[in-house]
Short mmCIF file of C-alpha atoms and ligand atoms in Angstrom, two decimals:
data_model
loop_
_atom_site.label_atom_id
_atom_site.label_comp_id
_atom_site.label_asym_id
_atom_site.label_seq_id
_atom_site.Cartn_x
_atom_site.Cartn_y
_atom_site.Cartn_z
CA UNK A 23 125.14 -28.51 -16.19
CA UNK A 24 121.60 -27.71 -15.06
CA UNK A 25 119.12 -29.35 -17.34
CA UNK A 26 115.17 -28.03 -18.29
CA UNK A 27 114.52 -32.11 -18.04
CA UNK A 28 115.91 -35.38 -17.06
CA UNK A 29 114.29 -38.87 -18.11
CA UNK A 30 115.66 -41.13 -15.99
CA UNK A 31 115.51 -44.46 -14.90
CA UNK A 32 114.36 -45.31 -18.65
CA UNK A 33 115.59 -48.36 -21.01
CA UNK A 34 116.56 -46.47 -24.03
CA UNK A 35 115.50 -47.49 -27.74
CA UNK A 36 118.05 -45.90 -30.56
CA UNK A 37 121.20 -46.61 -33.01
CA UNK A 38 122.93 -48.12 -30.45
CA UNK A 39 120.34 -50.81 -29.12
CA UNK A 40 118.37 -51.00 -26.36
CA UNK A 41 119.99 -50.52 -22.71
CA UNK A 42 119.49 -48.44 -19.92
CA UNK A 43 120.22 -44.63 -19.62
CA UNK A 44 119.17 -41.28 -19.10
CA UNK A 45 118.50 -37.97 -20.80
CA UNK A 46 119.11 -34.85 -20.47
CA UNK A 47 117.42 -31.79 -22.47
CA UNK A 48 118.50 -27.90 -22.78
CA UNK A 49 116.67 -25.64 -24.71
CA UNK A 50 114.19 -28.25 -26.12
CA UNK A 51 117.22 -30.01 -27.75
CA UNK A 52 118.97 -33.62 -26.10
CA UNK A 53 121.96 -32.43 -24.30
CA UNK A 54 123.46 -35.31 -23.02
CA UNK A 55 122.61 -39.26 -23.10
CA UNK A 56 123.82 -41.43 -20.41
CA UNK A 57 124.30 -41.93 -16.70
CA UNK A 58 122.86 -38.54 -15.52
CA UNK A 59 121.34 -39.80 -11.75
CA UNK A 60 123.53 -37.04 -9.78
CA UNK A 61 122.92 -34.26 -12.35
CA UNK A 62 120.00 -31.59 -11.57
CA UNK A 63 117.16 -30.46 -13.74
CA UNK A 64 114.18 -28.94 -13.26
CA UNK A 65 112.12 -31.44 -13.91
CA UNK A 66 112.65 -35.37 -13.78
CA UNK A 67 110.54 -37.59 -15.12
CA UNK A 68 110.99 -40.87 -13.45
CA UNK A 69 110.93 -44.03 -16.75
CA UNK A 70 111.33 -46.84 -14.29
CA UNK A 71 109.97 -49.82 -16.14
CA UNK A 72 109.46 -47.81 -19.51
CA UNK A 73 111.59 -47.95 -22.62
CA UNK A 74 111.96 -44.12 -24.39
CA UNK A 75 111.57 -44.25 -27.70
CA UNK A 76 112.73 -41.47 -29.96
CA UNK A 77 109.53 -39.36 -30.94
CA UNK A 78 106.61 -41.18 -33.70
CA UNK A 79 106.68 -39.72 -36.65
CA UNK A 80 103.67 -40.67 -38.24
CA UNK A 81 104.23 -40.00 -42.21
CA UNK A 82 100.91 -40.41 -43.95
CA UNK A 83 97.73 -39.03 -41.99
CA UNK A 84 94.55 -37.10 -43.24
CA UNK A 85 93.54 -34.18 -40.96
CA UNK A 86 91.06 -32.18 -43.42
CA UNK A 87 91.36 -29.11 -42.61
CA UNK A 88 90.47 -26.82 -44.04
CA UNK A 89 86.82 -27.20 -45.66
CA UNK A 90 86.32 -30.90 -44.61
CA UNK A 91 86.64 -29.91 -40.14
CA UNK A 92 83.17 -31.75 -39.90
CA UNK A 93 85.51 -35.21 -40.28
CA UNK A 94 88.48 -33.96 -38.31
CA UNK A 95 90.62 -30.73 -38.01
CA UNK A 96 94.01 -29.88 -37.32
CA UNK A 97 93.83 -29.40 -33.40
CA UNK A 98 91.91 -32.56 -32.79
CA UNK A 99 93.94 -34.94 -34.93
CA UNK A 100 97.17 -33.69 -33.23
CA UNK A 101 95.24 -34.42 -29.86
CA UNK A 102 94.46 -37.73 -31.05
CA UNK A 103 98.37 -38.19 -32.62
CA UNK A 104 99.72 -37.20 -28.99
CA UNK A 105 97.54 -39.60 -27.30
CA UNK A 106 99.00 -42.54 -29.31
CA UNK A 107 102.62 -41.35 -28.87
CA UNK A 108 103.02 -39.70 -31.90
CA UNK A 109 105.27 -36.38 -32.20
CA UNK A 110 105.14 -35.68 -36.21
CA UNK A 111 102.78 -35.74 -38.58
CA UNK A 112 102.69 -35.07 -42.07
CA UNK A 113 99.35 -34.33 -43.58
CA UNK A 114 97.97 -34.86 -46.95
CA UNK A 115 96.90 -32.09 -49.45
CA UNK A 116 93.06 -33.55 -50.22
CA UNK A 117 91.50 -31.01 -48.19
CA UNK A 118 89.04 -28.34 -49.89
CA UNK A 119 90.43 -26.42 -50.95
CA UNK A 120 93.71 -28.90 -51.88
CA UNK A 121 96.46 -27.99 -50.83
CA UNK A 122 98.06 -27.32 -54.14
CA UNK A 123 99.34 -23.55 -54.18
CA UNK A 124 102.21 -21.44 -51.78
CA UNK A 125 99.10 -19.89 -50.24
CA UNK A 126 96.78 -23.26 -49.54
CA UNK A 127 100.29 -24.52 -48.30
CA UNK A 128 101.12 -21.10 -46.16
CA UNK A 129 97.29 -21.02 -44.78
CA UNK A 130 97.87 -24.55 -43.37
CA UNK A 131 101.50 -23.97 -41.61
CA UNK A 132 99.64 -20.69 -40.07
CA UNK A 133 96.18 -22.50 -39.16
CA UNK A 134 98.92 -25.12 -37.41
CA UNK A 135 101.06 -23.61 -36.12
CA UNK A 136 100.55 -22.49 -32.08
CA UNK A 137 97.31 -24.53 -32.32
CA UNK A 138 98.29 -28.02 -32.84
CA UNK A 139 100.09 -30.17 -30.11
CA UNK A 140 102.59 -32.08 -32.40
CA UNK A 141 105.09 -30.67 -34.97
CA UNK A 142 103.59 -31.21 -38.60
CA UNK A 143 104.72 -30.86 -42.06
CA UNK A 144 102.02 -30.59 -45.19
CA UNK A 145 102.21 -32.12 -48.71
CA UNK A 146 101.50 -30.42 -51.52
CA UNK A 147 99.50 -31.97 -54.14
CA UNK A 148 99.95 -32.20 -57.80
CA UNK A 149 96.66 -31.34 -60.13
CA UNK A 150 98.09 -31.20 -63.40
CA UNK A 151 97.64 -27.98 -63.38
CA UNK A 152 99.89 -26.36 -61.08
CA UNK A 153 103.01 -28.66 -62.52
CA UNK A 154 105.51 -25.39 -63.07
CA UNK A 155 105.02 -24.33 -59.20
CA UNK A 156 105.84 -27.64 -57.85
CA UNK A 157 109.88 -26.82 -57.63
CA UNK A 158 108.94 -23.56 -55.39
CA UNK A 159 106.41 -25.52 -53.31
CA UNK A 160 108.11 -28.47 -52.48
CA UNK A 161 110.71 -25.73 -50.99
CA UNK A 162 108.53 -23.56 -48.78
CA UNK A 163 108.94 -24.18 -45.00
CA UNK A 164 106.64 -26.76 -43.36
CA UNK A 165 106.45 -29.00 -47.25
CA UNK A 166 107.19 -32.49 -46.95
CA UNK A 167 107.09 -32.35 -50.36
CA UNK A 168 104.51 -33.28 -53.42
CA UNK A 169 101.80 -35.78 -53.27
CA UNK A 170 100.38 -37.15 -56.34
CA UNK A 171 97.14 -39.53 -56.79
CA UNK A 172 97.22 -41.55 -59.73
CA UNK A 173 94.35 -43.21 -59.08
CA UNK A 174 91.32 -41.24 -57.49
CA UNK A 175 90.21 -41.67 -53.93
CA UNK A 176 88.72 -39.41 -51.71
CA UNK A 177 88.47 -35.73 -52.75
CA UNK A 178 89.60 -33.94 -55.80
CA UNK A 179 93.16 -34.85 -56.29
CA UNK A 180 93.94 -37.30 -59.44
CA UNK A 181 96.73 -37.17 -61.96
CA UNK A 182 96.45 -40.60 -63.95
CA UNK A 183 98.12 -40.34 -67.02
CA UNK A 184 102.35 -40.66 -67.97
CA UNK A 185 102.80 -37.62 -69.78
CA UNK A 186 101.62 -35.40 -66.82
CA UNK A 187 102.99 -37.87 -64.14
CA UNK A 188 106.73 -37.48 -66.36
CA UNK A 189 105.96 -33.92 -66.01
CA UNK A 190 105.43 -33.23 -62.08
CA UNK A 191 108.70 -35.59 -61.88
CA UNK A 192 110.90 -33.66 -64.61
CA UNK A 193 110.03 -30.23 -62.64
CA UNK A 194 110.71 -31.22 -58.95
CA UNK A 195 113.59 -32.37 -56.64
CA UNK A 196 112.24 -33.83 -53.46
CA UNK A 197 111.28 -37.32 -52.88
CA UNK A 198 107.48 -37.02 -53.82
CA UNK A 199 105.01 -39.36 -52.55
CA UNK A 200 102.36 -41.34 -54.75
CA UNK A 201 98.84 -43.43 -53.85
CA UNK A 202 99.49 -45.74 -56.75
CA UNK A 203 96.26 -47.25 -57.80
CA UNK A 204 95.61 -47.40 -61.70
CA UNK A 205 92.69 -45.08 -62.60
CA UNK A 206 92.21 -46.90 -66.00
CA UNK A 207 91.70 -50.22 -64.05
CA UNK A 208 89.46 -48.67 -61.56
CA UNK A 209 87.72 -47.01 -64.32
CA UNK A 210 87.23 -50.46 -66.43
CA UNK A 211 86.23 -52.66 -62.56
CA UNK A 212 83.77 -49.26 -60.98
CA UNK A 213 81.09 -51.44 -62.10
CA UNK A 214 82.21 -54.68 -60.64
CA UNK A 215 80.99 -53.45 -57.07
CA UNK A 216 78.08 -55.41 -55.58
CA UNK A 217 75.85 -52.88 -53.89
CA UNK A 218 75.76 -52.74 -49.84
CA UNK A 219 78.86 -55.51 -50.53
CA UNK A 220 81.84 -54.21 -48.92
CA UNK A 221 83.64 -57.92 -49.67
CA UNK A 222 83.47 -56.82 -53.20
CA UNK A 223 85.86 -53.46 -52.61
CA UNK A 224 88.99 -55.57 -52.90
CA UNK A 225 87.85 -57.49 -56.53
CA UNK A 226 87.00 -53.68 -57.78
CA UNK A 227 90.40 -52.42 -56.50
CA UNK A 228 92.44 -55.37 -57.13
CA UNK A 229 96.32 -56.39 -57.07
CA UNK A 230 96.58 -55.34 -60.90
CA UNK A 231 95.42 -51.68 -60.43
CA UNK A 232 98.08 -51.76 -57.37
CA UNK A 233 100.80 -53.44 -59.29
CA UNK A 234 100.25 -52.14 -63.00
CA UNK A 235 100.31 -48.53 -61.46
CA UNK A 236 104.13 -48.77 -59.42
CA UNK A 237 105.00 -50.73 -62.74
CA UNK A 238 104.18 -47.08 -64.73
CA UNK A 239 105.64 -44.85 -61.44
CA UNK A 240 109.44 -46.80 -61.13
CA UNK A 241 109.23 -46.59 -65.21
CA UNK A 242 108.51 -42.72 -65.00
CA UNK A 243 111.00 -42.50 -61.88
CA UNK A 244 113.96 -44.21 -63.62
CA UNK A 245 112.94 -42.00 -67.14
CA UNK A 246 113.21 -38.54 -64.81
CA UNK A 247 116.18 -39.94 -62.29
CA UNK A 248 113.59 -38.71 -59.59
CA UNK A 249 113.14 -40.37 -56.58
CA UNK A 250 109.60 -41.62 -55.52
CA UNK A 251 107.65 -43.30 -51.93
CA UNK A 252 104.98 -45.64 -53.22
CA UNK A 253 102.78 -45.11 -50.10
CA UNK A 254 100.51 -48.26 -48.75
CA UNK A 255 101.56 -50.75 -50.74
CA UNK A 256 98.85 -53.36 -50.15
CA UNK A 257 99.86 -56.01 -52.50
CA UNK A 258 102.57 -59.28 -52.87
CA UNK A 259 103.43 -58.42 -56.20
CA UNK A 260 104.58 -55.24 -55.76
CA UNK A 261 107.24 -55.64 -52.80
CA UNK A 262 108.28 -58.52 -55.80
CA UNK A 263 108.71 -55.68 -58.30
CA UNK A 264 109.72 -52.83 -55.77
CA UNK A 265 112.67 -55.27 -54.30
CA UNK A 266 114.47 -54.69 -57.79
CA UNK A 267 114.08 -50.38 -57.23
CA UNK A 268 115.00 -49.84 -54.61
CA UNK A 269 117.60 -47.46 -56.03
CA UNK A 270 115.22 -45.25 -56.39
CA UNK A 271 111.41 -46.16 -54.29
CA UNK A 272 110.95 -46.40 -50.89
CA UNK A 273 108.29 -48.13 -49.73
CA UNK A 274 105.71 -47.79 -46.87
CA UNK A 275 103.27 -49.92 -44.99
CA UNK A 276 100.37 -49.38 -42.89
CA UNK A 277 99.15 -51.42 -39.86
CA UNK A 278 95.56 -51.90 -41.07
CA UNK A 279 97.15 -53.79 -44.27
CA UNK A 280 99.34 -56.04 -41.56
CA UNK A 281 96.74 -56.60 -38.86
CA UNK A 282 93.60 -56.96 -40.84
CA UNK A 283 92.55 -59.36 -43.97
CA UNK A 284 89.77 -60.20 -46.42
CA UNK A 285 87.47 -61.17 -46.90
CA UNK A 286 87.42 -61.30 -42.55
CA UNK A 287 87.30 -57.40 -42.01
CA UNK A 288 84.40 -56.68 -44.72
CA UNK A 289 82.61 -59.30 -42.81
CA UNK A 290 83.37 -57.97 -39.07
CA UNK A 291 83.31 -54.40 -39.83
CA UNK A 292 81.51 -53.90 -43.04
CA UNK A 293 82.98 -50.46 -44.30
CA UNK A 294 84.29 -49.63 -41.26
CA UNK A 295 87.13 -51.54 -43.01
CA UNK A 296 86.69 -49.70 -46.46
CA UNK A 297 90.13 -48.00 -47.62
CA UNK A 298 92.05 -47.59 -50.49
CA UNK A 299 93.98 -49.40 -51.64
CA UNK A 300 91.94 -51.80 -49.90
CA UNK A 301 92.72 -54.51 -47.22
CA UNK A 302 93.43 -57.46 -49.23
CA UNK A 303 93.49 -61.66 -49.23
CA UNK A 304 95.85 -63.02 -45.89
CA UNK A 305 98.53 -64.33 -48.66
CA UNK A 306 99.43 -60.18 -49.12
CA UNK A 307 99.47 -60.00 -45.82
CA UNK A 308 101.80 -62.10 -45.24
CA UNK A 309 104.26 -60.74 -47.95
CA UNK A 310 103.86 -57.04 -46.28
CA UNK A 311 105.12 -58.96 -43.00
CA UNK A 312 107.85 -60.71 -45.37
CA UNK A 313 109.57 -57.15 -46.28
CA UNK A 314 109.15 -56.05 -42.79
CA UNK A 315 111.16 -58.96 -41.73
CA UNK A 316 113.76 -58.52 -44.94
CA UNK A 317 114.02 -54.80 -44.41
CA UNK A 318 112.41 -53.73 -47.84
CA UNK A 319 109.82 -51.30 -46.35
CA UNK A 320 111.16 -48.20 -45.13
CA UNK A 321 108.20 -46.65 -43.23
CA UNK A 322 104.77 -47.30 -41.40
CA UNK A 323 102.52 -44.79 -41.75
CA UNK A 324 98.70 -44.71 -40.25
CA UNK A 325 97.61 -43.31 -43.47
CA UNK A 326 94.33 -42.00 -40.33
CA UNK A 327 91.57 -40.98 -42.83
CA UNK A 328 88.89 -39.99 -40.89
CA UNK A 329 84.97 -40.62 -41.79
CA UNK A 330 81.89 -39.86 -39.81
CA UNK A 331 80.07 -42.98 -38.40
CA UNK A 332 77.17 -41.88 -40.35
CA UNK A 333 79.18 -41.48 -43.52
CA UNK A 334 81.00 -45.23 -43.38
CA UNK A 335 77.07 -46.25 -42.52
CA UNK A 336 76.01 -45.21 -46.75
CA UNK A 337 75.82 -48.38 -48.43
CA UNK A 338 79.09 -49.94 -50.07
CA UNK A 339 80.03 -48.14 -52.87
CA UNK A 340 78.37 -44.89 -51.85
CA UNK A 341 80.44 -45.08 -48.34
CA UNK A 342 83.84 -43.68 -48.18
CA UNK A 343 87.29 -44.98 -47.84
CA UNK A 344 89.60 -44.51 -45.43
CA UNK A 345 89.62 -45.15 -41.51
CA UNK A 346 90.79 -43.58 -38.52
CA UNK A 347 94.50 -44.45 -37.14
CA UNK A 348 96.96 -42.11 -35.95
CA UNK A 349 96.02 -42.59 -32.50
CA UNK A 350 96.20 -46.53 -32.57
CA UNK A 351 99.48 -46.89 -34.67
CA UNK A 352 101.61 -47.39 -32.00
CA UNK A 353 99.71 -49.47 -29.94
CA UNK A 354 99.01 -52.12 -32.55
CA UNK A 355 102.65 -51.87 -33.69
CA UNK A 356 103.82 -52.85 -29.87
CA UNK A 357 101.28 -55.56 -29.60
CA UNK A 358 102.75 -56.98 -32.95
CA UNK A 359 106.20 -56.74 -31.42
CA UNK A 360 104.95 -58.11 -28.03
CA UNK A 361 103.87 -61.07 -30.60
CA UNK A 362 106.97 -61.50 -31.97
CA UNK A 363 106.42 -60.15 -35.86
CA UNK A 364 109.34 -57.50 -35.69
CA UNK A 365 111.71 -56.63 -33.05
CA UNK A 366 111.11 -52.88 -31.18
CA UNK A 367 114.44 -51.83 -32.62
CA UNK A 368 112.87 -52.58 -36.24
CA UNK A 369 109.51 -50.89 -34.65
CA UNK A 370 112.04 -47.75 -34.12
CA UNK A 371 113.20 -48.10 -37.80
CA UNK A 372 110.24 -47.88 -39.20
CA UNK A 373 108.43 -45.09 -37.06
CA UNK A 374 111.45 -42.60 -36.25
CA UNK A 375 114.85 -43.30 -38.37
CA UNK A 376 112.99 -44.50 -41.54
CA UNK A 377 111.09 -41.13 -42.12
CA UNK A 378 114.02 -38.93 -40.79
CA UNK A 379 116.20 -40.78 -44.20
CA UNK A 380 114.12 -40.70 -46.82
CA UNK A 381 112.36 -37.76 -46.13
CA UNK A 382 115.52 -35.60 -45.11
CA UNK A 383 113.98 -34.17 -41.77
CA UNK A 384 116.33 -31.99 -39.96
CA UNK A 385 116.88 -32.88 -36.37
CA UNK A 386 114.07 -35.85 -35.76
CA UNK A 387 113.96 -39.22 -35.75
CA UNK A 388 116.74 -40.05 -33.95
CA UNK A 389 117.85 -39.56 -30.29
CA UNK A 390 121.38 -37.90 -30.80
CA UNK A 391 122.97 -35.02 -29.39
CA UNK A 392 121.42 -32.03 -30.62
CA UNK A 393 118.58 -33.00 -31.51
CA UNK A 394 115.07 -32.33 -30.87
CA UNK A 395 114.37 -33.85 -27.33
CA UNK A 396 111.17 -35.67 -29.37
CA UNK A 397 110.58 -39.14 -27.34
CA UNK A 398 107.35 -41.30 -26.85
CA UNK A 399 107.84 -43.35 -23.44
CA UNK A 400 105.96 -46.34 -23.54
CA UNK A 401 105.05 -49.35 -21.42
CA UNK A 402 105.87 -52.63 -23.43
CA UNK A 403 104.03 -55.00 -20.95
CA UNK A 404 100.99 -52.79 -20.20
CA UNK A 405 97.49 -54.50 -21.74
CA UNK A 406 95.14 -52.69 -23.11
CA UNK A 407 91.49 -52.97 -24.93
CA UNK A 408 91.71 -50.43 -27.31
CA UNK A 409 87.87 -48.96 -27.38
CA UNK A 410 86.12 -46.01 -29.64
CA UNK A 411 85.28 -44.26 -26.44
CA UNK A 412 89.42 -43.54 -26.35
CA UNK A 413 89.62 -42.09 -30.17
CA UNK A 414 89.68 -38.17 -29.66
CA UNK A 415 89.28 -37.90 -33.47
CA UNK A 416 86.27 -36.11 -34.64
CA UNK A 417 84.86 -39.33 -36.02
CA UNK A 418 84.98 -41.23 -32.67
CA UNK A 419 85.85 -44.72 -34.04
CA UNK A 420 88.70 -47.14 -34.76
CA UNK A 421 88.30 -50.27 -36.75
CA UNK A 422 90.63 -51.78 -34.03
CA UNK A 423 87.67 -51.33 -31.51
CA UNK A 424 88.20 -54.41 -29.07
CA UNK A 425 91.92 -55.00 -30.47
CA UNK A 426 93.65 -56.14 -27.34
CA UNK A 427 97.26 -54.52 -27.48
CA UNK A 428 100.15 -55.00 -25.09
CA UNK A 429 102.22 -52.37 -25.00
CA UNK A 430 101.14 -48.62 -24.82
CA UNK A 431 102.19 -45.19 -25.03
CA UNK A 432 102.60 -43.31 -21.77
CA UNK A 433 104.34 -39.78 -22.13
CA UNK A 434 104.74 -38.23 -25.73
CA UNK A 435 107.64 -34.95 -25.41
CA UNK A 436 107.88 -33.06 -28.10
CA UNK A 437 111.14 -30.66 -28.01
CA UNK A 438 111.44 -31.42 -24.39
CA UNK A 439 107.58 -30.37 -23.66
CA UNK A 440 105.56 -32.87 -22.23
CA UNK A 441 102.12 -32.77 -24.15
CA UNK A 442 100.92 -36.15 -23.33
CA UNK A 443 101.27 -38.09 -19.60
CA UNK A 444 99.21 -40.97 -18.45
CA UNK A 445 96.43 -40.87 -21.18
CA UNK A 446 96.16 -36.65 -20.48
CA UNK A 447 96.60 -33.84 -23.01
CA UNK A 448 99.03 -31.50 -21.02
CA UNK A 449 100.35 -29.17 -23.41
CA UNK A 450 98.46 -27.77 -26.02
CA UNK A 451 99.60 -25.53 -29.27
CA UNK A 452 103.08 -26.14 -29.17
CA UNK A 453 103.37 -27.37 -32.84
CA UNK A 454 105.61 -25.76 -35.02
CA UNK A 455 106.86 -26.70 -39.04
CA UNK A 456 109.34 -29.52 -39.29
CA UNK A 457 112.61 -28.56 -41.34
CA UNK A 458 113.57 -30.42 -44.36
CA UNK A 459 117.29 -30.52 -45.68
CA UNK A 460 115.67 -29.42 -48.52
CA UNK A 461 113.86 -26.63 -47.41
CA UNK A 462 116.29 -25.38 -44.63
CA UNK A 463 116.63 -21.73 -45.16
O1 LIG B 518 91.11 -44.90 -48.01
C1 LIG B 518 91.62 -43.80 -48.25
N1 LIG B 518 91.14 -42.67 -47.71
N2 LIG B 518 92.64 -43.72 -49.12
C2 LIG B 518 93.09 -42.55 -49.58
O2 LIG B 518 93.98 -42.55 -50.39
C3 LIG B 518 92.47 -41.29 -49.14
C4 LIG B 518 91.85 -41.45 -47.83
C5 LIG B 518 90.96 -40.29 -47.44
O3 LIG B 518 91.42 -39.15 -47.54
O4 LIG B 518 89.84 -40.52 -47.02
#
């Protein structure tokens, strides 16, 4: 057999454990794992002293285009994905216009596709309004399926109340995804924000908004038999309540929420740490590490929600929410590993076979025979100070600035294309839609 590429050399990360082997890929597809040192290909990339991954899929990231490209766009927040390893995205409907019809939803895939330099998938988002086209949406190629805000954040997107919520979940099929923040807290606590205070954004937005809202979603969930993914959960009581429905709700974490906690960040970083829901009191913290460790989360996303400098500098509230983070996921995630908080084979879990379950991806997320040849080839020991001069996104900042990591992403392959090697962009626009078992036509 004559390969298009052999990794060899590498210490492989996957179902069966960590251990040495090599990997052959055909056609953009992995055609054989194992000893493949006397086989021929034409082209070998030499993994001596770096473990290959199967490709980052990052679930939860905001690229804003189209309408909001002054922030980010499509091509440079796959640019900044590949340079921190990651091979899938899926992107979030608050764009302007939101993403909420076939054609906002076809206009993305065709803006994407050929242009950006990972694979990518787009939610849909609910209004309210557009309820009876959510079954045909979630179906159209390159849909990971609906997102729904039920409390509001940044842009337009907001559907707070039951009866509506019960309705986008009696009409669709998919898993959908929710930003569960109660809008009738928020509402009530808006004016409990101390001007230019960003300590204050975690009282406004507090554990009750989180918790009462998942309390109304796994209610509305069980009602409709649907199944739901309560994105960022931020708060201790809700892995308590989630650990009960898990039936139903998957559950996902982001590194900012286990790396960061208040009041600290607000005080460091000012709104440079301002998301929603918001980084919260160490004690949460440590309960987000608690159902990494038990195996209650399902997925880490980056949730990378790119501001302007000069946006984040408008005083707290009038600044926005939401920070930068595809590009640094990884790396934080390996230094927490090199630390000793989860294992890489949990790591792998979490960023690859988590997403490929719940979500239902076809032929990612795994590194099996057949497959896409996806893989992100990293060095565990090498140390790094991650810096804003390295974020390629728009907004040119990370609120990990002087973060030392261990552990970094060398090589990200996307269906046996190399696109990222030592810290260089090598090939551009070869994204293409990600297949869903439930939108495989
Ligand atoms: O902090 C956030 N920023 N949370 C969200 O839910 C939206 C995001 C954004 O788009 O800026």
């Amino acid at each position: 057999m004559i390969f298009d590429l052999i990794i060899k050399n590498g210490t492989l990360v996957n179902h069966a454990g960590i251990g040495s082997g090599d990997i052959g890929v055909i056609g953009g597809k992995i055609a054989a794992v194992g000893d493949l040192l006397t086989q021929s290909a034409a082209q070998i990339i030499d993994a001596k002293g770096l473990h290959i991954l199967p490709g980052i899929i990052d679930s939860q990231v905001h690229f804003r285009e189209p309408g909001l490209e002054w922030k980010e766009d499509l091509e440079t927040g796959a640019n900044a994905a590949v340079l921190g390893g990651v091979t899938s995205v899926f992107e979030m409907p608050n764009t302007n216009p939101t993403t909420s019809t076939i054609d906002d939803l076809q206009e993305k895939v065709r803006r994407a596709t050929g242009r950006m330099s990972c694979d990518f998938a787009f939610y849909a988002g609910a209004t309210g309004e557009n309820t009876g086209q959510l079954a045909e949406l979630e179906r159209e190629i390159g849909c990971a399926g609906i997102k729904v805000f039920m409390g509001a954040s940044t842009g337009k997107l907001l559907v707070k109340d039951d009866v509506s919520v019960g309705q986008i979940l009696q009409n669709i099929n998919r898993r959908a995804a929710f930003h569960c923040e109660d809008e009738y807290i928020l509402e009530q606590r808006r004016e409990l924000a101390r001007f230019d205070d960003p300590t204050s954004h975690h009282e406004v937005r507090n554990e009750e908004a989180a918790l009462n809202c998942t309390k109304r979603l796994i209610r509305l969930a069980r009602e409709h038999k649907k199944r739901v993914h309560v994105l960022h959960i931020s708060t201790a009581s809700e892995m308590h309540l989630l650990k009960e429905h898990k039936d139903l709700a998957t559950i996902e974490v982001l590194p900012n929420h286990l790396s960061f906690a208040a009041p600290d960040i607000y005080e460091k970083i000012g709104t440079l740490g301002q998301q929603n829901p918001p980084i919260r009191e160490q004690y949460h913290q440590d309960a987000l590490w608690a159902a990494i460790a038990n195996g209650l989360v399902d997925v880490i996303g980056s949730d990378h929600a790119p501001h302007t400098l000069e946006e984040k500098a408008k005083p707290y509230p009038t600044s926005p929410s939401g920070t930068p983070g595809v590009q640094t996921m990884l790396p934080v995630m390996l230094t927490h590993v090199a630390n000793g908080r989860l294992s890489l084979l949990r790591l792998v879990d979490l960023l690859c076979h988590g997403p490929q379950r719940i979500f239902g991806l076809v032929n990612k997320g795994r590194m099996a025979l057949g497959y896409d040849a996806d893989f992100t080839l990293v060095d565990i020991k090498q140390k790094r100070i991650i810096q804003n001069d390295w974020i390629a996104s728009k907004s040119q900042w990370t609120p990990f600035h002087g973060f030392e990591a261990i552990g970094w992403p060398t090589h990200t392959i996307v269906r046996g294309n190399i696109v990222m090697g030592n810290g260089e962009i090598i090939g551009r626009g070869l994204g293409q839609p990600l297949e869903f078992l439930e939108n495989l036509k």
